[in-house]
Short mmCIF file of N, CA, C and O in Angstrom, two decimals:
data_model
loop_
_atom_site.label_atom_id
_atom_site.label_comp_id
_atom_site.label_asym_id
_atom_site.label_seq_id
_atom_site.Cartn_x
_atom_site.Cartn_y
_atom_site.Cartn_z
N MET A 1 -36.28 3.61 24.43
CA MET A 1 -35.44 3.41 23.28
C MET A 1 -34.35 4.49 23.18
O MET A 1 -33.22 4.16 22.93
N ASP A 2 -34.74 5.74 23.35
CA ASP A 2 -33.75 6.81 23.26
C ASP A 2 -32.71 6.69 24.36
O ASP A 2 -31.56 7.01 24.16
N GLU A 3 -33.15 6.22 25.52
CA GLU A 3 -32.21 6.06 26.62
C GLU A 3 -31.15 5.03 26.30
O GLU A 3 -29.97 5.22 26.57
N ASN A 4 -31.52 3.93 25.63
CA ASN A 4 -30.55 2.92 25.24
C ASN A 4 -29.60 3.45 24.18
O ASN A 4 -28.40 3.17 24.21
N ASN A 5 -30.11 4.22 23.22
CA ASN A 5 -29.25 4.80 22.19
C ASN A 5 -28.28 5.80 22.80
O ASN A 5 -27.11 5.85 22.43
N ASN A 6 -28.77 6.62 23.72
CA ASN A 6 -27.88 7.60 24.36
C ASN A 6 -26.82 6.89 25.19
O ASN A 6 -25.68 7.32 25.24
N MET A 7 -27.20 5.80 25.86
CA MET A 7 -26.23 5.06 26.64
C MET A 7 -25.15 4.47 25.74
O MET A 7 -23.96 4.52 26.06
N GLN A 8 -25.55 3.92 24.59
CA GLN A 8 -24.58 3.35 23.65
C GLN A 8 -23.66 4.44 23.10
O GLN A 8 -22.46 4.25 23.00
N THR A 9 -24.22 5.61 22.78
CA THR A 9 -23.40 6.72 22.26
C THR A 9 -22.42 7.17 23.33
O THR A 9 -21.25 7.41 23.04
N ASN A 10 -22.87 7.29 24.57
CA ASN A 10 -21.96 7.70 25.64
C ASN A 10 -20.86 6.66 25.85
O ASN A 10 -19.71 7.01 26.09
N GLN A 11 -21.20 5.39 25.76
CA GLN A 11 -20.19 4.36 25.92
C GLN A 11 -19.17 4.42 24.79
O GLN A 11 -17.99 4.27 25.00
N ASP A 12 -19.65 4.66 23.55
CA ASP A 12 -18.73 4.78 22.41
C ASP A 12 -17.81 5.97 22.59
O ASP A 12 -16.62 5.91 22.32
N ASN A 13 -18.36 7.10 23.05
CA ASN A 13 -17.56 8.31 23.19
C ASN A 13 -16.56 8.18 24.33
O ASN A 13 -15.44 8.67 24.25
N GLN A 14 -16.95 7.53 25.41
CA GLN A 14 -16.05 7.39 26.53
C GLN A 14 -14.91 6.42 26.22
O GLN A 14 -13.80 6.61 26.66
N GLY A 15 -15.19 5.38 25.46
CA GLY A 15 -14.18 4.36 25.20
C GLY A 15 -13.22 4.74 24.10
O GLY A 15 -12.23 4.06 23.88
N GLY A 16 -13.47 5.79 23.37
CA GLY A 16 -12.59 6.18 22.28
C GLY A 16 -12.67 5.19 21.13
O GLY A 16 -13.70 4.60 20.85
N TYR A 17 -11.56 4.99 20.47
CA TYR A 17 -11.52 4.12 19.30
C TYR A 17 -11.65 2.64 19.65
O TYR A 17 -12.04 1.86 18.83
N GLN A 18 -11.31 2.26 20.84
CA GLN A 18 -11.31 0.86 21.19
C GLN A 18 -12.61 0.39 21.82
O GLN A 18 -12.71 -0.73 22.26
N SER A 19 -13.64 1.26 21.88
CA SER A 19 -14.89 0.85 22.47
C SER A 19 -15.59 -0.21 21.63
O SER A 19 -16.27 -1.07 22.15
N ASN A 20 -15.44 -0.15 20.34
CA ASN A 20 -16.05 -1.13 19.45
C ASN A 20 -14.98 -1.58 18.46
O ASN A 20 -14.67 -0.85 17.51
N PRO A 21 -14.39 -2.75 18.63
CA PRO A 21 -13.28 -3.16 17.77
C PRO A 21 -13.69 -3.35 16.31
O PRO A 21 -12.86 -3.27 15.43
N ASN A 22 -14.97 -3.55 16.03
CA ASN A 22 -15.41 -3.73 14.65
C ASN A 22 -15.83 -2.42 14.00
O ASN A 22 -16.31 -2.40 12.88
N ARG A 23 -15.64 -1.32 14.71
CA ARG A 23 -16.08 -0.03 14.20
C ARG A 23 -15.26 0.42 12.99
O ARG A 23 -15.78 0.97 12.05
N TYR A 24 -13.98 0.21 13.05
CA TYR A 24 -13.10 0.61 11.95
C TYR A 24 -12.54 -0.64 11.29
O TYR A 24 -12.18 -1.59 11.96
N GLN A 25 -12.47 -0.61 9.99
CA GLN A 25 -12.03 -1.80 9.26
C GLN A 25 -10.56 -1.70 8.92
O GLN A 25 -10.01 -0.62 8.77
N ASP A 26 -9.96 -2.84 8.77
CA ASP A 26 -8.58 -2.91 8.33
C ASP A 26 -8.49 -2.37 6.90
O ASP A 26 -9.43 -2.47 6.13
N ASN A 27 -7.36 -1.79 6.54
CA ASN A 27 -7.17 -1.24 5.21
C ASN A 27 -7.40 -2.29 4.13
O ASN A 27 -8.01 -2.02 3.10
N PHE A 28 -6.93 -3.51 4.37
CA PHE A 28 -7.11 -4.57 3.37
C PHE A 28 -8.59 -4.87 3.20
O PHE A 28 -9.07 -5.01 2.08
N ASP A 29 -9.34 -4.95 4.29
CA ASP A 29 -10.77 -5.22 4.19
C ASP A 29 -11.49 -4.09 3.47
O ASP A 29 -12.37 -4.31 2.66
N TYR A 30 -11.10 -2.86 3.75
CA TYR A 30 -11.78 -1.72 3.13
C TYR A 30 -11.54 -1.68 1.63
O TYR A 30 -12.45 -1.47 0.85
N ASN A 31 -10.29 -1.91 1.21
CA ASN A 31 -9.95 -1.79 -0.20
C ASN A 31 -10.36 -3.02 -1.01
O ASN A 31 -10.75 -2.89 -2.16
N TYR A 32 -10.26 -4.20 -0.45
CA TYR A 32 -10.42 -5.40 -1.25
C TYR A 32 -11.64 -6.23 -0.91
O TYR A 32 -12.01 -7.11 -1.65
N ASN A 33 -12.27 -5.97 0.22
CA ASN A 33 -13.50 -6.68 0.52
C ASN A 33 -14.70 -5.75 0.40
O ASN A 33 -15.78 -6.07 0.83
N ASN A 34 -14.48 -4.58 -0.15
CA ASN A 34 -15.54 -3.61 -0.43
C ASN A 34 -16.39 -3.33 0.79
O ASN A 34 -17.61 -3.26 0.72
N GLY A 35 -15.77 -3.19 1.93
CA GLY A 35 -16.48 -2.85 3.15
C GLY A 35 -17.40 -3.95 3.63
O GLY A 35 -18.35 -3.70 4.33
N GLY A 36 -17.15 -5.18 3.24
CA GLY A 36 -17.98 -6.28 3.68
C GLY A 36 -19.24 -6.47 2.87
O GLY A 36 -20.15 -7.16 3.28
N ASN A 37 -19.33 -5.83 1.71
CA ASN A 37 -20.52 -5.95 0.86
C ASN A 37 -20.42 -7.24 0.06
O ASN A 37 -19.62 -7.34 -0.86
N PRO A 38 -21.24 -8.25 0.36
CA PRO A 38 -21.11 -9.54 -0.33
C PRO A 38 -21.65 -9.54 -1.76
O PRO A 38 -21.38 -10.45 -2.51
N SER A 39 -22.39 -8.49 -2.16
CA SER A 39 -22.95 -8.48 -3.51
C SER A 39 -21.93 -8.10 -4.57
O SER A 39 -22.13 -8.33 -5.74
N VAL A 40 -20.80 -7.50 -4.16
CA VAL A 40 -19.76 -7.10 -5.10
C VAL A 40 -18.76 -8.23 -5.21
O VAL A 40 -18.31 -8.77 -4.20
N PRO A 41 -18.38 -8.65 -6.44
CA PRO A 41 -17.39 -9.73 -6.58
C PRO A 41 -16.07 -9.36 -5.90
O PRO A 41 -15.61 -8.24 -6.01
N GLN A 42 -15.48 -10.31 -5.22
CA GLN A 42 -14.25 -10.08 -4.48
C GLN A 42 -13.04 -10.48 -5.31
O GLN A 42 -13.00 -11.57 -5.86
N PRO A 43 -12.03 -9.59 -5.44
CA PRO A 43 -10.82 -9.98 -6.14
C PRO A 43 -10.05 -11.00 -5.31
O PRO A 43 -10.20 -11.07 -4.10
N THR A 44 -9.22 -11.76 -5.99
CA THR A 44 -8.47 -12.79 -5.29
C THR A 44 -7.06 -12.27 -5.03
O THR A 44 -6.28 -12.08 -5.94
N MET A 45 -6.75 -12.04 -3.76
CA MET A 45 -5.42 -11.60 -3.36
C MET A 45 -4.79 -12.73 -2.56
O MET A 45 -5.40 -13.26 -1.64
N ASP A 46 -3.57 -13.08 -2.92
CA ASP A 46 -2.84 -14.12 -2.20
C ASP A 46 -2.20 -13.48 -0.97
O ASP A 46 -1.37 -12.58 -1.10
N THR A 47 -2.59 -13.91 0.20
CA THR A 47 -2.04 -13.33 1.43
C THR A 47 -1.02 -14.25 2.09
O THR A 47 -0.58 -13.97 3.20
N SER A 48 -0.65 -15.34 1.42
CA SER A 48 0.33 -16.25 2.01
C SER A 48 1.72 -15.61 1.98
O SER A 48 2.02 -14.79 1.12
N PRO A 49 2.57 -15.97 2.92
CA PRO A 49 3.94 -15.41 2.93
C PRO A 49 4.72 -15.86 1.70
O PRO A 49 4.56 -16.98 1.22
N MET A 50 5.55 -14.96 1.21
CA MET A 50 6.39 -15.30 0.06
C MET A 50 7.61 -16.06 0.55
O MET A 50 8.15 -15.79 1.61
N SER A 51 8.06 -17.01 -0.28
CA SER A 51 9.26 -17.76 0.07
C SER A 51 10.49 -16.92 -0.22
O SER A 51 10.42 -15.88 -0.87
N MET A 52 11.64 -17.40 0.24
CA MET A 52 12.88 -16.68 -0.01
C MET A 52 13.17 -16.59 -1.50
O MET A 52 13.63 -15.57 -2.01
N GLY A 53 12.87 -17.66 -2.24
CA GLY A 53 13.07 -17.64 -3.68
C GLY A 53 12.21 -16.60 -4.38
O GLY A 53 12.66 -15.93 -5.32
N ASP A 54 10.97 -16.45 -3.92
CA ASP A 54 10.09 -15.42 -4.50
C ASP A 54 10.65 -14.03 -4.25
O ASP A 54 10.62 -13.16 -5.13
N TRP A 55 11.18 -13.80 -3.03
CA TRP A 55 11.76 -12.50 -2.72
C TRP A 55 13.00 -12.24 -3.56
O TRP A 55 13.21 -11.12 -4.05
N VAL A 56 13.84 -13.26 -3.73
CA VAL A 56 15.06 -13.10 -4.53
C VAL A 56 14.70 -12.74 -5.97
O VAL A 56 15.28 -11.82 -6.56
N LEU A 57 13.72 -13.43 -6.55
CA LEU A 57 13.31 -13.13 -7.92
C LEU A 57 12.69 -11.73 -8.02
O LEU A 57 12.91 -11.02 -9.00
N THR A 58 11.94 -11.34 -7.02
CA THR A 58 11.34 -10.00 -7.02
C THR A 58 12.41 -8.93 -6.99
O THR A 58 12.34 -7.93 -7.71
N ILE A 59 13.42 -9.12 -6.15
CA ILE A 59 14.50 -8.13 -6.05
C ILE A 59 15.37 -8.15 -7.30
O ILE A 59 15.78 -7.10 -7.80
N LEU A 60 15.67 -9.34 -7.83
CA LEU A 60 16.48 -9.42 -9.06
C LEU A 60 15.78 -8.79 -10.25
O LEU A 60 16.43 -8.29 -11.17
N ALA A 61 14.45 -8.79 -10.25
CA ALA A 61 13.70 -8.18 -11.35
C ALA A 61 13.98 -6.68 -11.44
O ALA A 61 13.94 -6.10 -12.53
N SER A 62 14.30 -6.06 -10.31
CA SER A 62 14.57 -4.62 -10.34
C SER A 62 15.88 -4.29 -11.05
O SER A 62 16.09 -3.15 -11.46
N PHE A 63 16.78 -5.27 -11.21
CA PHE A 63 18.06 -5.03 -11.88
C PHE A 63 17.96 -5.07 -13.40
O PHE A 63 18.92 -4.72 -14.08
N ILE A 64 16.84 -5.54 -13.93
CA ILE A 64 16.66 -5.60 -15.38
C ILE A 64 16.22 -4.22 -15.87
O ILE A 64 15.18 -3.72 -15.44
N PRO A 65 17.00 -3.59 -16.74
CA PRO A 65 16.63 -2.25 -17.19
C PRO A 65 15.29 -2.26 -17.94
O PRO A 65 14.99 -3.16 -18.72
N CYS A 66 14.48 -1.29 -17.69
CA CYS A 66 13.15 -1.07 -18.27
C CYS A 66 12.16 -2.18 -17.92
O CYS A 66 11.08 -1.89 -17.42
N ALA A 67 12.49 -3.41 -18.17
CA ALA A 67 11.56 -4.52 -17.89
C ALA A 67 11.32 -4.65 -16.40
O ALA A 67 10.21 -5.00 -15.98
N GLY A 68 12.32 -4.36 -15.59
CA GLY A 68 12.16 -4.43 -14.14
C GLY A 68 11.15 -3.42 -13.63
O GLY A 68 10.31 -3.74 -12.78
N ILE A 69 11.21 -2.21 -14.16
CA ILE A 69 10.25 -1.18 -13.75
C ILE A 69 8.85 -1.54 -14.22
O ILE A 69 7.88 -1.36 -13.48
N ILE A 70 8.75 -2.10 -15.40
CA ILE A 70 7.44 -2.52 -15.91
C ILE A 70 6.88 -3.64 -15.04
O ILE A 70 5.69 -3.64 -14.69
N LEU A 71 7.73 -4.62 -14.68
CA LEU A 71 7.29 -5.69 -13.79
C LEU A 71 6.82 -5.14 -12.44
O LEU A 71 5.79 -5.56 -11.91
N TYR A 72 7.58 -4.20 -11.89
CA TYR A 72 7.19 -3.61 -10.61
C TYR A 72 5.87 -2.87 -10.72
O TYR A 72 5.05 -2.92 -9.82
N LEU A 73 5.65 -2.18 -11.83
CA LEU A 73 4.38 -1.48 -12.04
C LEU A 73 3.22 -2.47 -12.13
O LEU A 73 2.14 -2.24 -11.56
N VAL A 74 3.44 -3.57 -12.83
CA VAL A 74 2.39 -4.59 -12.96
C VAL A 74 2.10 -5.21 -11.60
O VAL A 74 0.93 -5.35 -11.21
N TRP A 75 3.14 -5.57 -10.87
CA TRP A 75 2.94 -6.19 -9.55
C TRP A 75 2.33 -5.20 -8.56
O TRP A 75 1.56 -5.58 -7.69
N ALA A 76 2.68 -3.93 -8.66
CA ALA A 76 2.21 -2.94 -7.70
C ALA A 76 0.74 -2.59 -7.89
O ALA A 76 0.05 -2.28 -6.91
N PHE A 77 0.25 -2.62 -9.11
CA PHE A 77 -1.10 -2.14 -9.36
C PHE A 77 -2.06 -3.20 -9.89
O PHE A 77 -3.15 -2.87 -10.34
N SER A 78 -1.68 -4.47 -9.81
CA SER A 78 -2.60 -5.53 -10.25
C SER A 78 -3.55 -5.88 -9.11
O SER A 78 -3.25 -5.70 -7.94
N LYS A 79 -4.70 -6.38 -9.47
CA LYS A 79 -5.71 -6.78 -8.48
C LYS A 79 -5.46 -8.20 -7.97
O LYS A 79 -6.03 -8.61 -6.99
N ASN A 80 -4.66 -8.96 -8.68
CA ASN A 80 -4.35 -10.34 -8.28
C ASN A 80 -2.90 -10.41 -7.85
O ASN A 80 -2.14 -9.47 -8.03
N GLY A 81 -2.50 -11.53 -7.32
CA GLY A 81 -1.11 -11.72 -6.94
C GLY A 81 -0.95 -11.64 -5.43
O GLY A 81 -1.91 -11.54 -4.67
N ASN A 82 0.29 -11.65 -5.00
CA ASN A 82 0.60 -11.66 -3.59
C ASN A 82 0.57 -10.24 -3.03
O ASN A 82 1.18 -9.33 -3.60
N VAL A 83 -0.13 -10.06 -1.93
CA VAL A 83 -0.26 -8.74 -1.33
C VAL A 83 1.08 -8.24 -0.79
O VAL A 83 1.35 -7.03 -0.82
N ASN A 84 1.95 -9.14 -0.35
CA ASN A 84 3.27 -8.73 0.13
C ASN A 84 4.13 -8.19 -1.00
O ASN A 84 4.81 -7.18 -0.84
N ARG A 85 4.11 -8.86 -2.14
CA ARG A 85 4.87 -8.39 -3.31
C ARG A 85 4.32 -7.05 -3.78
O ARG A 85 5.07 -6.15 -4.14
N ARG A 86 2.99 -6.92 -3.77
CA ARG A 86 2.37 -5.67 -4.21
C ARG A 86 2.83 -4.51 -3.34
O ARG A 86 3.23 -3.46 -3.85
N ASN A 87 2.81 -4.68 -2.03
CA ASN A 87 3.21 -3.60 -1.13
C ASN A 87 4.70 -3.29 -1.26
O ASN A 87 5.10 -2.12 -1.22
N TYR A 88 5.52 -4.32 -1.43
CA TYR A 88 6.96 -4.10 -1.62
C TYR A 88 7.22 -3.31 -2.90
O TYR A 88 8.01 -2.37 -2.91
N CYS A 89 6.55 -3.68 -3.98
CA CYS A 89 6.76 -2.99 -5.25
C CYS A 89 6.28 -1.55 -5.18
O CYS A 89 6.92 -0.65 -5.73
N ARG A 90 5.17 -1.31 -4.50
CA ARG A 90 4.70 0.07 -4.33
C ARG A 90 5.71 0.90 -3.56
O ARG A 90 6.00 2.05 -3.93
N ALA A 91 6.23 0.33 -2.48
CA ALA A 91 7.22 1.06 -1.68
C ALA A 91 8.49 1.31 -2.48
O ALA A 91 9.06 2.41 -2.44
N ASN A 92 8.94 0.32 -3.23
CA ASN A 92 10.16 0.47 -4.02
C ASN A 92 9.97 1.50 -5.13
O ASN A 92 10.88 2.29 -5.41
N LEU A 93 8.80 1.52 -5.76
CA LEU A 93 8.54 2.52 -6.80
C LEU A 93 8.50 3.93 -6.20
O LEU A 93 8.98 4.89 -6.83
N ALA A 94 7.96 4.07 -5.00
CA ALA A 94 7.94 5.38 -4.35
C ALA A 94 9.36 5.85 -4.05
O ALA A 94 9.70 7.02 -4.26
N ILE A 95 10.20 4.93 -3.57
CA ILE A 95 11.60 5.29 -3.28
C ILE A 95 12.32 5.66 -4.58
O ILE A 95 13.09 6.62 -4.62
N MET A 96 12.07 4.90 -5.65
CA MET A 96 12.69 5.21 -6.94
C MET A 96 12.28 6.60 -7.43
O MET A 96 13.10 7.34 -7.99
N ALA A 97 11.02 6.96 -7.23
CA ALA A 97 10.53 8.27 -7.66
C ALA A 97 11.22 9.39 -6.88
O ALA A 97 11.62 10.41 -7.46
N VAL A 98 11.38 9.21 -5.57
CA VAL A 98 12.05 10.22 -4.75
C VAL A 98 13.50 10.36 -5.18
O VAL A 98 14.01 11.48 -5.33
N ILE A 99 14.18 9.26 -5.42
CA ILE A 99 15.58 9.30 -5.85
C ILE A 99 15.70 9.98 -7.21
O ILE A 99 16.62 10.78 -7.44
N LEU A 100 14.78 9.71 -8.11
CA LEU A 100 14.81 10.35 -9.43
C LEU A 100 14.65 11.86 -9.31
O LEU A 100 15.36 12.63 -9.97
N VAL A 101 13.75 12.31 -8.45
CA VAL A 101 13.56 13.75 -8.24
C VAL A 101 14.81 14.37 -7.66
O VAL A 101 15.24 15.46 -8.09
N VAL A 102 15.46 13.69 -6.71
CA VAL A 102 16.70 14.22 -6.11
C VAL A 102 17.80 14.30 -7.17
O VAL A 102 18.53 15.30 -7.24
N TYR A 103 17.92 13.29 -8.03
CA TYR A 103 18.91 13.33 -9.11
C TYR A 103 18.65 14.50 -10.05
O TYR A 103 19.59 15.19 -10.47
N ILE A 104 17.41 14.73 -10.40
CA ILE A 104 17.08 15.83 -11.32
C ILE A 104 17.41 17.17 -10.68
O ILE A 104 17.97 18.06 -11.34
N VAL A 105 17.12 17.33 -9.39
CA VAL A 105 17.43 18.59 -8.70
C VAL A 105 18.94 18.81 -8.66
O VAL A 105 19.42 19.92 -8.97
N PHE A 106 19.70 17.78 -8.30
CA PHE A 106 21.16 17.93 -8.26
C PHE A 106 21.72 18.20 -9.65
O PHE A 106 22.64 19.01 -9.81
N ALA A 107 21.21 17.55 -10.67
CA ALA A 107 21.68 17.80 -12.04
C ALA A 107 21.40 19.24 -12.46
O ALA A 107 22.25 19.88 -13.10
N ALA A 108 20.24 19.74 -12.08
CA ALA A 108 19.92 21.13 -12.43
C ALA A 108 20.82 22.11 -11.69
O ALA A 108 21.31 23.08 -12.27
N ILE A 109 21.08 21.86 -10.41
CA ILE A 109 21.92 22.76 -9.62
C ILE A 109 23.36 22.75 -10.14
O ILE A 109 23.95 23.80 -10.39
N PHE A 110 23.93 21.55 -10.28
CA PHE A 110 25.31 21.47 -10.73
C PHE A 110 25.46 21.84 -12.21
O PHE A 110 26.48 22.38 -12.62
N GLY A 111 24.46 21.56 -12.99
CA GLY A 111 24.49 21.98 -14.40
C GLY A 111 24.49 23.49 -14.53
O GLY A 111 25.23 24.06 -15.33
N ALA A 112 23.68 24.14 -13.72
CA ALA A 112 23.64 25.61 -13.74
C ALA A 112 24.96 26.18 -13.23
O ALA A 112 25.46 27.20 -13.74
N ALA A 113 25.57 25.53 -12.23
CA ALA A 113 26.86 26.02 -11.71
C ALA A 113 27.96 25.87 -12.74
O ALA A 113 28.81 26.75 -12.89
N ILE A 114 27.95 24.77 -13.48
CA ILE A 114 28.97 24.55 -14.51
C ILE A 114 28.79 25.55 -15.65
O ILE A 114 29.76 26.13 -16.16
N VAL A 115 27.57 25.77 -16.08
CA VAL A 115 27.31 26.68 -17.19
C VAL A 115 27.65 28.12 -16.79
O VAL A 115 28.21 28.88 -17.58
N SER A 116 27.33 28.50 -15.56
CA SER A 116 27.63 29.87 -15.13
C SER A 116 29.14 30.08 -14.93
O SER A 116 29.61 31.21 -14.97
N GLY A 117 29.89 29.01 -14.69
CA GLY A 117 31.33 29.13 -14.49
C GLY A 117 32.10 29.24 -15.80
O GLY A 117 33.28 29.56 -15.80
N MET A 118 31.47 29.00 -16.92
CA MET A 118 32.19 29.05 -18.20
C MET A 118 32.36 30.41 -18.69
O MET A 118 32.03 31.34 -18.87
#
């Protein structure tokens, strides 16, 4: 028995990550299928591709002041809905956060330069 276990361990170590394709789970499976545990209720995520109209409405929602950000937050952090829209909204919110930080830094630098020049 130990010889078979040692052989399997050696095969796993020699083959690296690709020795057992089921060894590591996809991120979607890990987060939303609870590691394959059937006793935990599974949330319903729509994995179908979004149509062009869905993408247009998603992008146009970002142009609505305040409500667009709220919609993006809802779509980004909800357990239901389309997984493609969720990932897009998360990425867009991250980019918005970085841009906001850059704006604040530039405002502080140029504001201090203007005040010191007076």
